[in-house]
XYZ file of C-alpha atoms in Angstrom:
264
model
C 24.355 31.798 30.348
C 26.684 32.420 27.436
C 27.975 29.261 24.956
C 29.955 29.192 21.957
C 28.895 26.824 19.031
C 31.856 24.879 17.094
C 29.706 23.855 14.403
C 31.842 21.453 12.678
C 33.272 21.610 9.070
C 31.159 18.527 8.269
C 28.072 20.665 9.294
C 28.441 23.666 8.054
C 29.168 22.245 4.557
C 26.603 19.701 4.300
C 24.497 19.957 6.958
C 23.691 23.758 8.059
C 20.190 22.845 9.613
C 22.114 20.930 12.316
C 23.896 24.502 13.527
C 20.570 25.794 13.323
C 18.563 23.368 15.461
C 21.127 23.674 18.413
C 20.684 27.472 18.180
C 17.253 26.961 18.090
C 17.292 24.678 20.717
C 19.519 26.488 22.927
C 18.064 29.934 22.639
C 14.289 27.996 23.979
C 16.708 26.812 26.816
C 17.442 30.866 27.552
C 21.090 30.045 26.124
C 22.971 32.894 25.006
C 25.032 31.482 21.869
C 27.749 32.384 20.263
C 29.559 32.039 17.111
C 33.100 32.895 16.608
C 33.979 33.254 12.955
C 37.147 32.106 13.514
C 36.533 28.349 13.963
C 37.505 25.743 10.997
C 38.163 22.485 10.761
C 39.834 20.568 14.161
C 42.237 19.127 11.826
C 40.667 15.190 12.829
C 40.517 14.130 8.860
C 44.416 14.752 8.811
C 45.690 13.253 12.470
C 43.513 10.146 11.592
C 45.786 9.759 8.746
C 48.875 10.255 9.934
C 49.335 14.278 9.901
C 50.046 14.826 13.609
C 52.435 18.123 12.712
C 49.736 19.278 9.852
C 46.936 19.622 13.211
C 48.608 21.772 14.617
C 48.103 25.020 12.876
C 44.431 23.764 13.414
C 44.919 23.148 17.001
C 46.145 26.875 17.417
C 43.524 28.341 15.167
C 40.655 26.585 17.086
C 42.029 27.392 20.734
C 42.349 31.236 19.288
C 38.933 31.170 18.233
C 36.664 29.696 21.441
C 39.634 31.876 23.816
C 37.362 33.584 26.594
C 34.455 31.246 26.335
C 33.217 29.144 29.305
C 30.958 26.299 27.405
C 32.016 25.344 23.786
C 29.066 23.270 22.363
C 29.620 20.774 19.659
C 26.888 18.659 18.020
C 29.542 16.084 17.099
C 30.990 13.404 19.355
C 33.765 12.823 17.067
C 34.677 16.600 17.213
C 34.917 16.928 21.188
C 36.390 13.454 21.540
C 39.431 15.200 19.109
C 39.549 18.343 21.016
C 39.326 16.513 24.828
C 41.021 13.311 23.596
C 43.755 14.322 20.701
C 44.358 18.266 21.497
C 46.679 17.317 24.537
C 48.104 14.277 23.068
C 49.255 16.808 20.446
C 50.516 19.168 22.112
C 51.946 17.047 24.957
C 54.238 15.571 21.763
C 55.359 18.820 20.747
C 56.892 19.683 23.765
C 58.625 16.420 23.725
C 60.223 17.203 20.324
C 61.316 20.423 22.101
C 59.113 22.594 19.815
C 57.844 24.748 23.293
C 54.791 24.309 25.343
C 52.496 26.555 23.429
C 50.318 24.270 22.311
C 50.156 21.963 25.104
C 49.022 24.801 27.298
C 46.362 25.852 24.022
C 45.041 22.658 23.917
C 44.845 22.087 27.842
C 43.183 25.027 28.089
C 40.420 24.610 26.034
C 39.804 21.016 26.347
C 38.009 20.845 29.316
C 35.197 23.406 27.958
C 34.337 21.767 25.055
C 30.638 19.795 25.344
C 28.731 17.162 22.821
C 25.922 18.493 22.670
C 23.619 15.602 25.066
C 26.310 16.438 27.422
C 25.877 20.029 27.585
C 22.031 19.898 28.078
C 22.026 17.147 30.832
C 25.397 18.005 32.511
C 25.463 21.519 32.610
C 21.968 22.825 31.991
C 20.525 19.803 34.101
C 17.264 19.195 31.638
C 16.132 15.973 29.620
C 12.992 17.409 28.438
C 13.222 20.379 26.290
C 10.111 20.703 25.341
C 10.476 19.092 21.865
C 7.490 17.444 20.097
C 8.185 14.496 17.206
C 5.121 12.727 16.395
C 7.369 9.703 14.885
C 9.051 6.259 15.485
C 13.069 6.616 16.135
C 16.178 4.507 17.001
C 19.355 5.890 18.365
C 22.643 5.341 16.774
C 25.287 5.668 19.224
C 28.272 6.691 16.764
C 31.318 5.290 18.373
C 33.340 8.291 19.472
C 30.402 9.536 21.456
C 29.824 6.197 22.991
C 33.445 5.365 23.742
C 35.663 8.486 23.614
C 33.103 10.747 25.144
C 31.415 8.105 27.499
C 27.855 10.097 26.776
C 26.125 6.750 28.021
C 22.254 6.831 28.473
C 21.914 10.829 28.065
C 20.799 10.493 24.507
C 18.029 8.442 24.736
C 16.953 10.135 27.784
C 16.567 13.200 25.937
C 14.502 11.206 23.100
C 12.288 9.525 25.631
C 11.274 12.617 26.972
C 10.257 13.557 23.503
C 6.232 13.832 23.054
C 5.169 11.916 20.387
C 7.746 10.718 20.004
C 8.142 6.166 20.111
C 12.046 5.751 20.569
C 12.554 2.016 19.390
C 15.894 -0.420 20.199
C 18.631 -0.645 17.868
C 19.311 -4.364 17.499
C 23.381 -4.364 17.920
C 23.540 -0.480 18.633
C 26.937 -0.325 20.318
C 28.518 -1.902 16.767
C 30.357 0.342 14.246
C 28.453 1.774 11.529
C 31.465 1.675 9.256
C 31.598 5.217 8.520
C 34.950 5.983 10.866
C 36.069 8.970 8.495
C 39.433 8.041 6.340
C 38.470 4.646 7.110
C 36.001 4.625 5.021
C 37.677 5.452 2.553
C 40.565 3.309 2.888
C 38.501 -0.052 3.661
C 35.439 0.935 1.046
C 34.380 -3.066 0.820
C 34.472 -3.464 5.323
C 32.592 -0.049 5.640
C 29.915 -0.689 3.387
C 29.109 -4.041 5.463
C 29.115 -2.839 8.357
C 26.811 -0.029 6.947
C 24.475 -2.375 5.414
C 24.166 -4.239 9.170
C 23.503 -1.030 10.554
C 20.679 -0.460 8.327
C 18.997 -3.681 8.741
C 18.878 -3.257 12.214
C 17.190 0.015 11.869
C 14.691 -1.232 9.541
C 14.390 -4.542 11.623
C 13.307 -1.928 14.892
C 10.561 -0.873 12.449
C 11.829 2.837 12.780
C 10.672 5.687 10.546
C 14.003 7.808 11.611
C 17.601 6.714 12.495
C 18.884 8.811 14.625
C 22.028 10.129 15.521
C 24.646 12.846 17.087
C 26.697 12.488 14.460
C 26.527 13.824 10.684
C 29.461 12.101 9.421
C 27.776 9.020 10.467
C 24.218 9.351 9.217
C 25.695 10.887 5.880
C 27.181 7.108 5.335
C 24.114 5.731 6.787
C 21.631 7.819 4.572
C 24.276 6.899 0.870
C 23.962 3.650 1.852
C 20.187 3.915 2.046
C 20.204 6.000 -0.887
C 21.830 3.130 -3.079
C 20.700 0.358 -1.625
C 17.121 0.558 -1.146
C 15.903 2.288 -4.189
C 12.789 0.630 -6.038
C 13.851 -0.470 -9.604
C 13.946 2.408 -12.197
C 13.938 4.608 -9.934
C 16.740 7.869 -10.118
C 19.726 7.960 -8.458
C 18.977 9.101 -4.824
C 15.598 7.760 -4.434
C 15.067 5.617 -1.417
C 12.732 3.454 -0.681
C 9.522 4.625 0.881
C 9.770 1.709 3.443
C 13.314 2.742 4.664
C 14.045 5.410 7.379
C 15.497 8.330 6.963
C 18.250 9.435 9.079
C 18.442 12.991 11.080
C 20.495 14.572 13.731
C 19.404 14.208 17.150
C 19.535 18.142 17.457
C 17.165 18.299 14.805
C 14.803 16.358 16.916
C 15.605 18.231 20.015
C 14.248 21.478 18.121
C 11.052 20.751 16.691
C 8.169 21.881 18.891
C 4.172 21.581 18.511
C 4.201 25.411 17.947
C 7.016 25.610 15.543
C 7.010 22.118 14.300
C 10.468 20.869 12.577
C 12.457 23.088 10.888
C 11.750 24.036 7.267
């Protein structure tokens, strides 16, 4: 089996180990991947604010590049919940404005093969234990587009629980917002950090050495907040405390072996 990996712009900026875990962890699976050099950004930051005729060039470019490829295979919820969700929306609006069907045909065509990740490995490959080993005490995050948009449900704590070594914990309130909602954010700074900081206490509350998550943008508001909030006094900018967790991608998890252990 052949899949193509839309990586994200979030991840391959800021978080390249996350594209390499899934390759990792789809290559054990005897996944073929691929990835088209092609792919950018799938133009969410500027329809969340308003930019519906600025997507589209994004729209077009990202159809172009995963054209001819069965499985597309995002580890972002927020990314395939665009694609699946927005992509037709889009394009269904430009044929109203009588700008042509092009890219509701792009969009409708692509849409259906684009996977989360969690979905990908218990939909179509039909596992829950990959064979990863995590010798550590975690609690899921369910970031909201995965949970609502995408309707991923139990399938990523199934794949944790079949983790060895691994102790997945409850996250008190888990279905709540973390705050982080991209442009949000940034328009509501005072409401997102709240919500952040109740996100946080419930992960330290569950006692967890890792917060987990499918969802960079997410854990990258998570893991500032931690950052700031929880550092010992005098300590440098950045340092958290040693009592806090730390906050990783669920693919990152999915990856590490007993053989291999994590990834460097």
């Amino acid at each position: 089996m052949r899949a193509a990996l839309f990586v994200t712009c979030v991840n391959d900026a800021l978080y390249p180990r996350t594209g390499i875990a899934v390759v990792r962890l789809l290559e054990r699976l005897g996944v073929d991947v691929d990835f088209p050099a092609g792919q950018s950004c799938c133009g969410q930051p500027q329809y969340n604010t308003g930019y519906r005729r600025e997507t589209e060039p994004l729209l077009r470019r990202t159809a172009t590049a995963f054209a001819g490829h069965e499985y597309v295979v995002t580890p972002s919820g927020s990314c395939a919940a665009m694609i699946r969700e927005h992509y037709p929306r889009i394009g269904r609006k430009a044929a109203a404005e009588g700008r042509g069907g092009e890219l509701a045909e792009a969009a409708a065509a692509l849409a259906p093969r684009v996977y989360e990740l969690t979905e990908f490995l218990v939909d179509v490959l039909g596992v829950t234990d990959v064979g990863a080993y995590f010798p550590h005490t975690v609690t899921y995050h369910p970031s909201c587009h995965g949970l609502r948009g995408l309707g991923l449900g139990d399938r990523p704590r199934r794949l944790l629980a079949a983790v060895r070594g691994l102790r997945l914990v409850e996250l008190p309130g888990a279905e709540e917002c973390c705050g982080f909602g991209g442009t949000f954010a940034v328009k509501n700074p005072d409401v997102s950090t709240a919500m952040g900081a109740d996100k946080i206490a419930s992960a330290v509350a569950a006692g967890a050495e890792v917060l987990c998550g499918a969802d960079n943008s997410c854990l990258a508001h998570l893991d500032g907040l931690l950052r700031r909030a929880d550092a010992p006094p005098g300590a440098p900018p950045g340092a958290a405390s040693r009592t806090a967790p730390r906050t990783l991608h669920l693919a990152e998890i999915l990856a590490a072996t007993e053989e291999e252990g994590p990834l460097p």
